XYZ file of C-alpha atoms in Angstrom:
600
model
C -9.182 -19.492 7.455
C -7.981 -23.118 7.566
C -5.900 -24.146 4.560
C -6.765 -27.316 2.592
C -4.094 -28.856 0.372
C -4.650 -29.197 -3.346
C -3.874 -32.924 -3.233
C -6.630 -33.464 -0.651
C -9.136 -31.498 -2.696
C -8.137 -33.228 -5.936
C -8.365 -36.616 -4.225
C -11.762 -35.660 -2.824
C -12.978 -34.557 -6.257
C -11.692 -37.724 -7.908
C -13.258 -39.832 -5.166
C -16.637 -38.138 -5.495
C -16.575 -38.457 -9.286
C -15.607 -42.140 -9.119
C -18.171 -42.834 -6.379
C -21.059 -41.350 -8.310
C -19.836 -42.980 -11.522
C -19.786 -46.398 -9.854
C -23.110 -45.771 -8.150
C -24.797 -44.726 -11.384
C -23.194 -47.643 -13.181
C -24.424 -50.017 -10.474
C -28.030 -48.872 -10.665
C -27.902 -48.663 -14.455
C -26.423 -52.174 -14.767
C -28.984 -53.520 -12.302
C -31.825 -52.109 -14.358
C -30.300 -53.375 -17.570
C -29.794 -56.866 -16.082
C -33.350 -56.973 -14.817
C -34.670 -55.926 -18.202
C -32.344 -58.392 -19.957
C -33.444 -61.355 -17.785
C -37.060 -60.410 -18.085
C -36.891 -60.183 -21.880
C -34.937 -63.430 -22.050
C -37.520 -65.176 -19.914
C -40.343 -63.902 -22.095
C -38.560 -65.042 -25.243
C -38.042 -68.532 -23.801
C -41.668 -68.805 -22.750
C -42.820 -67.514 -26.120
C -40.691 -70.043 -27.978
C -42.001 -72.880 -25.825
C -45.537 -71.702 -26.397
C -45.020 -71.593 -30.145
C -43.619 -75.127 -30.079
C -46.583 -76.467 -28.157
C -48.971 -74.525 -30.378
C -47.559 -76.280 -33.413
C -48.054 -79.625 -31.671
C -51.666 -78.813 -30.898
C -53.023 -77.687 -34.270
C -56.369 -79.362 -33.484
C -58.086 -80.115 -30.247
C -57.292 -83.637 -28.934
C -60.375 -85.796 -28.534
C -59.147 -87.025 -25.172
C -59.520 -83.496 -23.784
C -63.175 -84.099 -23.355
C -62.064 -85.696 -20.132
C -60.772 -82.895 -17.920
C -58.472 -85.387 -16.262
C -56.620 -85.979 -19.531
C -56.151 -82.285 -20.287
C -54.970 -81.637 -16.758
C -52.545 -84.548 -17.037
C -51.129 -83.034 -20.243
C -50.669 -79.718 -18.447
C -48.924 -81.484 -15.580
C -46.576 -83.371 -17.907
C -45.606 -80.278 -19.883
C -45.224 -78.166 -16.741
C -43.008 -80.789 -15.139
C -40.892 -81.083 -18.264
C -40.477 -77.344 -18.770
C -40.472 -76.421 -15.039
C -43.313 -74.030 -15.668
C -46.851 -73.520 -14.603
C -48.965 -74.624 -17.513
C -52.634 -73.679 -17.694
C -55.270 -74.724 -20.273
C -58.272 -72.418 -20.557
C -61.351 -73.239 -22.619
C -62.889 -70.639 -24.889
C -65.536 -69.958 -22.275
C -62.872 -69.161 -19.618
C -63.020 -72.387 -17.646
C -59.698 -73.883 -16.513
C -59.460 -77.424 -17.975
C -55.884 -78.059 -16.902
C -53.245 -76.596 -14.585
C -49.898 -78.017 -13.543
C -50.138 -76.323 -10.152
C -53.746 -77.389 -9.329
C -55.141 -80.881 -8.676
C -57.843 -82.126 -11.131
C -60.559 -82.310 -8.500
C -60.119 -78.626 -7.718
C -60.350 -77.411 -11.288
C -64.129 -77.047 -11.311
C -63.853 -74.640 -8.420
C -61.186 -72.405 -10.024
C -62.306 -68.889 -10.931
C -63.180 -68.290 -14.581
C -60.048 -66.949 -16.387
C -61.766 -65.240 -19.285
C -61.107 -61.773 -17.808
C -57.445 -62.340 -17.185
C -55.415 -59.606 -19.015
C -53.144 -62.022 -20.840
C -56.150 -64.117 -21.962
C -58.005 -61.075 -23.255
C -54.916 -59.866 -25.120
C -54.288 -63.339 -26.586
C -57.878 -63.592 -27.875
C -57.508 -60.210 -29.548
C -53.854 -60.239 -30.733
C -53.034 -63.932 -30.742
C -50.589 -63.624 -27.813
C -50.798 -61.849 -24.468
C -48.666 -61.275 -21.417
C -48.988 -59.896 -17.889
C -47.042 -59.766 -14.645
C -48.971 -59.902 -11.376
C -49.286 -61.538 -7.992
C -50.875 -64.956 -8.179
C -53.424 -65.686 -5.486
C -53.086 -69.336 -6.291
C -49.346 -69.763 -5.752
C -48.967 -66.636 -3.601
C -46.057 -65.014 -5.530
C -45.370 -62.721 -8.481
C -45.643 -64.495 -11.819
C -44.968 -63.717 -15.483
C -47.898 -64.936 -17.624
C -47.775 -65.439 -21.399
C -50.822 -66.818 -23.199
C -51.412 -67.974 -26.784
C -54.522 -69.198 -28.640
C -54.535 -72.866 -29.750
C -56.034 -73.851 -33.095
C -55.023 -72.064 -36.217
C -58.257 -72.837 -38.102
C -60.661 -72.709 -35.184
C -59.446 -71.651 -31.700
C -60.394 -74.231 -29.139
C -58.385 -73.190 -26.074
C -55.878 -70.768 -24.626
C -52.510 -72.139 -23.528
C -50.797 -70.124 -20.806
C -47.303 -70.536 -19.436
C -46.295 -68.841 -16.142
C -42.903 -68.466 -14.565
C -42.321 -67.321 -10.977
C -40.330 -64.071 -10.899
C -38.507 -65.264 -7.786
C -36.159 -67.253 -10.001
C -35.302 -64.086 -11.884
C -34.678 -62.278 -8.608
C -32.396 -65.037 -7.319
C -30.398 -65.019 -10.524
C -30.350 -61.248 -10.481
C -29.165 -61.221 -6.850
C -26.320 -63.617 -7.650
C -25.227 -61.516 -10.592
C -25.586 -58.336 -8.519
C -23.286 -59.775 -5.866
C -20.682 -60.445 -8.531
C -21.164 -56.987 -10.004
C -21.024 -55.359 -6.565
C -17.751 -57.124 -5.806
C -16.298 -56.044 -9.119
C -17.556 -52.506 -8.618
C -16.187 -52.383 -5.071
C -12.708 -53.328 -6.183
C -13.005 -50.970 -9.108
C -14.013 -48.188 -6.741
C -11.223 -49.028 -4.290
C -8.542 -49.174 -6.967
C -9.931 -46.048 -8.622
C -9.760 -44.135 -5.348
C -6.158 -45.231 -4.824
C -5.350 -44.281 -8.400
C -7.176 -40.942 -7.952
C -5.277 -40.210 -4.730
C -1.943 -41.029 -6.355
C -2.877 -38.926 -9.370
C -3.860 -36.043 -7.076
C -0.556 -36.257 -5.217
C 1.333 -36.473 -8.509
C -0.507 -33.433 -9.880
C -0.319 -31.490 -6.617
C 3.441 -31.951 -6.129
C 4.511 -29.520 -8.887
C 1.657 -27.233 -7.911
C 2.987 -27.232 -4.344
C 6.421 -26.163 -5.597
C 4.796 -23.452 -7.692
C 2.774 -22.272 -4.673
C 5.902 -22.081 -2.497
C 7.735 -20.133 -5.204
C 4.761 -17.791 -5.569
C 4.655 -17.229 -1.801
C 8.354 -16.320 -1.767
C 7.725 -14.052 -4.737
C 4.980 -12.243 -2.824
C 7.365 -11.665 0.095
C 10.089 -10.221 -2.122
C 12.294 -13.311 -2.569
C 13.045 -13.560 -6.284
C 15.843 -16.136 -6.008
C 13.678 -19.245 -6.451
C 13.697 -20.743 -9.944
C 11.347 -23.577 -10.910
C 12.761 -26.491 -12.914
C 10.587 -26.847 -16.009
C 10.759 -30.352 -17.552
C 7.253 -30.747 -18.877
C 5.245 -29.182 -21.674
C 1.737 -29.390 -20.206
C -0.262 -26.643 -18.496
C 1.733 -27.022 -15.253
C 4.962 -26.536 -17.207
C 3.489 -23.465 -18.863
C 2.484 -22.146 -15.436
C 5.993 -22.737 -14.057
C 7.567 -20.948 -17.021
C 5.134 -18.060 -16.600
C 6.002 -17.823 -12.895
C 9.734 -17.790 -13.679
C 9.132 -15.003 -16.188
C 7.060 -13.042 -13.675
C 9.819 -13.518 -11.075
C 12.441 -12.122 -13.450
C 10.190 -9.215 -14.415
C 9.357 -8.418 -10.774
C 13.055 -8.571 -9.850
C 13.808 -6.154 -12.655
C 10.876 -3.940 -11.674
C 11.975 -4.032 -8.032
C 15.446 -2.854 -9.029
C 13.905 -0.127 -11.150
C 11.648 0.822 -8.238
C 14.647 1.085 -5.906
C 16.458 3.241 -8.440
C 13.352 5.319 -8.914
C 12.941 5.760 -5.144
C 16.606 6.724 -4.786
C 16.371 9.265 -7.595
C 12.932 10.456 -6.492
C 14.081 10.877 -2.875
C 17.306 12.649 -3.776
C 15.569 15.370 -5.786
C 15.598 18.540 -3.723
C 12.586 19.997 -5.509
C 9.173 19.029 -4.193
C 7.392 16.692 -6.629
C 3.657 16.080 -6.227
C 1.457 13.815 -8.366
C -2.302 14.373 -8.232
C -5.159 12.435 -9.777
C -7.872 13.920 -11.971
C -9.774 15.109 -8.877
C -6.841 17.043 -7.452
C -6.025 14.475 -4.745
C -2.317 14.098 -3.952
C -1.464 10.485 -4.744
C 2.337 10.609 -4.573
C 5.024 12.927 -3.274
C 8.756 12.740 -2.772
C 10.294 13.320 0.692
C 10.879 16.996 -0.086
C 7.174 17.473 -0.854
C 6.130 15.457 2.187
C 8.263 17.600 4.487
C 7.185 20.777 2.762
C 3.433 20.145 2.908
C 3.406 17.812 5.948
C 2.148 14.842 3.913
C 2.265 11.190 4.953
C 3.839 9.808 1.788
C 4.369 6.352 3.311
C 0.649 6.049 4.015
C -0.156 7.109 0.459
C 2.179 4.475 -0.976
C 0.888 1.671 1.272
C -2.837 2.324 0.957
C -3.179 4.458 -2.139
C -5.168 6.977 -0.099
C -4.354 10.547 -1.041
C -4.783 13.974 0.421
C -6.789 16.807 -1.110
C -4.911 19.926 -2.195
C -6.223 22.765 -0.029
C -4.118 25.786 -1.001
C -6.198 28.147 -3.134
C -3.283 29.053 -5.417
C -2.435 25.402 -6.053
C -6.113 24.623 -6.663
C -6.322 27.469 -9.151
C -3.186 26.214 -10.861
C -4.610 22.695 -10.987
C -7.880 23.897 -12.540
C -5.999 25.854 -15.203
C -3.912 22.809 -16.061
C -7.052 20.641 -16.215
C -8.869 23.032 -18.539
C -5.991 23.910 -20.836
C -4.294 20.490 -20.974
C -1.010 22.329 -21.549
C 2.101 22.474 -19.358
C 2.985 25.420 -17.150
C 6.665 26.213 -16.694
C 8.256 28.279 -13.914
C 5.229 30.100 -12.609
C 5.802 31.658 -9.195
C 3.163 31.380 -6.492
C 3.123 32.128 -2.787
C 1.647 29.473 -0.476
C 1.303 29.113 3.272
C 2.984 25.988 4.681
C 3.982 24.681 8.090
C 7.236 26.602 7.590
C 5.373 29.836 6.962
C 4.843 31.696 3.726
C 7.000 30.313 0.946
C 7.625 31.414 -2.623
C 7.441 28.473 -5.032
C 8.463 28.204 -8.648
C 6.012 25.707 -10.132
C 6.262 23.578 -13.253
C 3.139 21.517 -13.972
C 2.562 18.855 -16.601
C -0.831 17.215 -17.204
C -0.979 13.427 -17.694
C -3.217 12.823 -20.728
C -4.459 9.404 -21.807
C -7.003 8.922 -24.591
C -7.592 12.682 -24.576
C -8.686 12.465 -20.924
C -6.791 14.071 -18.030
C -5.557 11.372 -15.646
C -3.797 13.763 -13.262
C -1.008 16.293 -12.988
C 2.689 16.194 -12.074
C 3.856 19.266 -10.136
C 7.515 20.197 -9.635
C 7.769 22.891 -6.966
C 11.081 24.605 -6.317
C 11.278 26.581 -3.073
C 12.908 29.848 -4.103
C 12.025 31.689 -0.888
C 15.673 31.916 0.162
C 16.682 33.071 -3.310
C 14.040 35.794 -3.308
C 15.039 36.794 0.223
C 18.662 36.978 -0.852
C 17.680 39.104 -3.813
C 15.704 41.370 -1.497
C 18.616 41.536 0.929
C 20.966 42.306 -1.961
C 18.726 45.103 -3.137
C 18.388 46.398 0.396
C 22.141 46.073 0.888
C 22.930 48.006 -2.283
C 20.334 50.604 -1.377
C 21.569 50.882 2.220
C 25.257 50.991 1.280
C 24.529 53.616 -1.365
C 22.577 55.645 1.154
C 25.160 55.207 3.902
C 27.996 56.189 1.586
C 26.090 59.063 0.032
C 25.426 60.830 3.353
C 29.051 61.236 4.566
C 30.318 61.823 1.027
C 27.729 64.557 0.540
C 28.849 66.209 3.788
C 32.521 65.888 2.859
C 31.874 67.266 -0.655
C 29.743 70.126 0.650
C 32.160 71.263 3.319
C 35.135 70.843 0.985
C 33.479 73.045 -1.627
C 32.684 75.596 1.082
C 36.346 75.647 2.129
C 37.491 75.990 -1.451
C 35.110 78.844 -2.027
C 36.941 80.895 0.635
C 35.897 79.548 4.001
C 39.414 78.139 4.396
C 40.602 81.710 5.124
C 38.148 81.880 8.036
C 40.145 79.990 10.713
C 37.200 79.431 13.072
C 34.784 78.088 10.434
C 37.554 76.279 8.591
C 38.476 74.327 11.701
C 34.847 73.453 12.328
C 34.368 72.315 8.742
C 37.526 70.235 8.861
C 36.359 68.571 12.066
C 33.087 67.625 10.360
C 34.982 66.308 7.314
C 37.219 64.299 9.618
C 34.235 62.924 11.522
C 32.433 61.910 8.299
C 35.657 60.327 6.996
C 35.938 58.228 10.155
C 32.278 57.225 9.779
C 32.932 56.288 6.166
C 36.027 54.320 7.115
C 34.133 52.469 9.864
C 31.325 51.670 7.428
C 33.711 50.295 4.805
C 35.588 48.246 7.421
C 32.339 46.797 8.741
C 31.142 45.989 5.220
C 34.413 44.216 4.456
C 34.333 42.315 7.752
C 30.706 41.254 7.204
C 31.447 40.226 3.625
C 34.323 38.000 4.749
C 32.255 36.524 7.576
C 29.233 35.723 5.375
C 31.300 34.315 2.532
C 32.999 31.829 4.864
C 36.452 32.962 3.893
C 37.512 33.478 7.509
C 39.740 30.807 8.966
C 38.731 30.827 12.618
C 41.479 29.862 15.044
C 39.623 28.120 17.856
C 41.423 27.730 21.169
C 40.846 28.099 24.888
C 39.831 31.625 25.780
C 39.393 33.175 29.210
C 36.235 35.261 28.927
C 37.047 37.331 32.019
C 40.363 38.519 30.566
C 38.772 39.197 27.189
C 35.940 41.324 28.648
C 38.387 43.205 30.882
C 40.586 44.064 27.897
C 37.573 45.244 25.916
C 36.307 47.455 28.727
C 39.752 49.093 28.942
C 39.273 50.247 25.356
C 36.026 52.004 26.322
C 37.213 53.386 29.681
C 37.281 57.013 28.518
C 33.793 56.781 26.971
C 32.441 55.141 30.127
C 33.944 57.842 32.336
C 32.770 60.606 30.012
C 29.117 59.486 30.195
C 29.330 58.586 33.883
C 28.196 55.011 33.331
C 27.986 52.625 36.269
C 29.511 49.283 35.240
C 28.521 46.005 36.969
C 30.554 42.864 36.281
C 29.558 39.345 37.399
C 32.114 36.692 36.422
C 32.485 33.547 38.610
C 36.030 32.650 39.540
C 35.522 29.072 38.324
C 34.062 30.131 34.981
C 35.353 27.570 32.460
C 37.304 28.496 29.404
C 35.471 28.640 26.089
C 36.468 27.313 22.706
C 36.570 30.379 20.463
C 38.570 32.592 18.141
C 39.776 35.256 20.582
C 39.941 38.131 18.092
C 36.471 37.623 16.685
C 34.932 36.910 20.084
C 36.510 40.185 21.251
C 34.841 41.883 18.275
C 31.476 40.506 19.469
C 31.959 41.841 22.995
C 33.248 45.157 21.669
C 30.174 45.653 19.450
C 27.725 44.820 22.255
C 29.528 47.039 24.801
C 29.845 49.849 22.245
C 26.079 49.729 21.553
C 25.285 49.717 25.260
C 27.523 52.766 25.844
C 25.997 54.636 22.905
C 22.361 54.172 23.891
C 22.411 54.563 27.712
C 21.559 58.007 29.107
C 24.298 60.240 30.440
C 24.968 60.603 34.194
C 22.661 57.709 35.236
C 23.566 55.091 32.628
C 24.191 51.530 33.853
C 25.643 48.475 32.138
C 25.596 44.924 33.517
C 27.878 42.250 32.087
C 27.300 38.767 33.438
C 28.677 35.342 32.520
C 27.522 31.893 33.722
C 27.411 28.252 32.636
C 24.305 27.032 30.792
C 24.474 23.290 30.006
C 27.714 22.799 28.012
C 27.873 26.461 27.014
C 28.948 29.732 28.653
C 26.345 32.462 28.365
C 27.254 36.149 28.424
C 24.588 38.827 29.096
C 25.158 42.494 28.245
C 22.353 44.529 29.761
C 21.785 48.290 29.802
C 19.157 50.778 30.925
C 19.169 52.635 27.620
C 16.380 53.708 25.270
C 15.425 50.113 24.460
C 14.053 48.657 21.248
C 10.377 48.624 20.166
C 8.775 45.193 20.034
C 8.098 45.469 16.302
C 11.804 45.947 15.568
C 13.181 43.044 17.621
C 12.787 40.548 14.781
C 14.945 42.594 12.408
C 17.523 44.008 14.761
C 20.246 41.652 13.452
C 19.668 42.547 9.789
C 22.309 44.541 7.949
C 21.876 48.328 8.052
C 18.723 48.001 10.101
C 18.383 50.870 12.591
C 15.553 51.575 14.989
C 16.233 55.319 14.959
C 18.253 56.044 11.825
C 18.888 59.715 12.624
C 20.081 59.008 16.183
C 22.186 56.017 15.102
C 23.939 58.024 12.419
C 24.482 60.918 14.815
C 26.257 58.705 17.326
C 28.373 57.030 14.647
C 26.619 53.680 14.126
C 26.949 51.843 10.816
C 24.012 49.437 11.221
C 26.267 46.402 10.670
C 27.573 45.671 14.160
C 24.771 43.353 15.298
C 24.766 41.499 11.968
C 28.506 40.867 12.451
C 27.839 39.661 16.011
C 25.199 37.205 14.817
C 27.391 35.629 12.129
C 30.409 35.278 14.408
C 28.378 33.585 17.175
C 26.746 31.219 14.666
C 30.218 30.299 13.393
C 31.084 29.415 17.022
C 28.028 27.068 17.158
C 26.355 29.349 19.657
C 23.325 31.586 19.473
C 22.551 35.225 20.117
C 19.327 36.648 21.525
C 17.861 40.011 22.451
C 15.178 41.072 24.899
C 14.146 44.657 25.206
C 11.402 47.062 26.217
C 11.118 50.594 24.985
C 12.755 53.127 27.388
C 13.567 50.317 29.840
C 16.815 49.039 28.343
C 17.963 45.994 26.406
C 19.556 42.636 27.171
C 21.797 41.030 24.545
C 22.910 37.437 25.211
C 25.206 35.073 23.381
C 26.543 31.593 24.067
C 29.828 29.893 23.180
C 30.834 26.281 23.828
C 32.994 25.265 26.779
C 36.432 23.823 26.078
C 36.196 20.037 26.218
C 39.747 19.464 27.485
C 40.270 19.137 31.216
C 43.086 21.708 31.384
C 42.829 25.412 30.651
C 45.408 27.362 28.738
C 45.669 31.054 28.314
C 45.131 32.297 24.797
C 47.637 34.553 23.129
C 46.652 38.160 23.064
């Protein structure tokens, strides 16, 4: 849309107003002048008629000769510059200053002339019409002569052309005056428009900057009229908007930094506002909501139910726990809801949702941990207590049984010791109290040392061992002791669960991107698909009876997972029941160009 300046529009308005004012004045003055001249002419003719009427109180005797009466009409007409007509009481023209005497007998009877008829009735008559005699418009005024006994009608006539000429001359003077008045008025209007528009232009520029977020412009107010009031109002609005903008920035900073999800809904349950935590949590486009005001309908049944209860009760709800399905899966939320009431009408609801899923999971893990530890400790302690009581009751004097019982007590003690050590190690790892000593580590040497520890077990079960380590395998950045613990746990599990005589273990290392990946594969009993997701949980065992029988604590894989995560790597498992398992972990490559042996 094309912009038109205020000064142009004001000038145009002033010009139109002045133009129509001058035009109306022109036509009004013209009409008034015409009426004024016309009335003045009638008054002059009437006065002249009255004067001649007084002079002719009685009919002159000489008027019996039509030549004499016509001569009188000619003399008076010449003196007064008028057309003078004498009309007898029977309507015959006995004298006319415009007509020769010899033609008078042939002039049409004037008894039916309007001015004559009016004069006979009222004493004086007038009419304006086109004269066939002189061929122009004339003003006629007639009066009856003879106060005692009327003897004639005296009529004066004046051509209207004289009035028009005088009127035209005056009009030309008026038109000139009006033209200059119009011209000067337009110039004055244009200057006034520019003068008025100049402060308005400054106000418009300041308002435009205000709209675009520039609050630095201040208008100089030196006047007390409406424009000054407008400038002061704009300065006040600028200060208020600057203050509100600062408050909005503070509000956004505070609102965005709150970790809890905050959702504001209207009275229809449409989400109108949400902080970044809520937008990430429920996959909302908060920016779109802020820009357009368009919201998103709450779809979760539990939230809808909560909203309806808030709407009906008009009372706040504090720390109610609900479970909802989000893009991140099922989450447990602690909800606080406060209705927004105005004039006893619900305007919406403010929800504060705290994701306590991790807290509840930790509580569940703690309960499971306490339960598992209690169970794991109870089993060997029960065996130790039982066999000890049996020995004390006399079995100690039976050398064969006593030795067997002592072996079982020793075995359960070792299991208990291993469990306690693993619990302590896992506790230190999870609490972050371990100070890892990262350095260059040769994976080949580390795996070889670990396998030496299990050489007797490997030989005893007749396991075929397959190693695949490239000669140019780069060093990794790791804590050697804890990385050795990872390898030892994986190798120990593989040895425990492969079958005797035909068991096989493959250990392979290779570079994957900027990491070294190590695969420990076996042809053991495998892991069911349903258990793969929980295999790294503490105390989780696929076959609890078998695991306990072979001396497992259920904490080894959990320790492996936490150590690898601390090394910024990842651990994975793939397995099929009765077809073996493949455990893989990655550790980062040393970034330095040279390799140094780690201390053993």
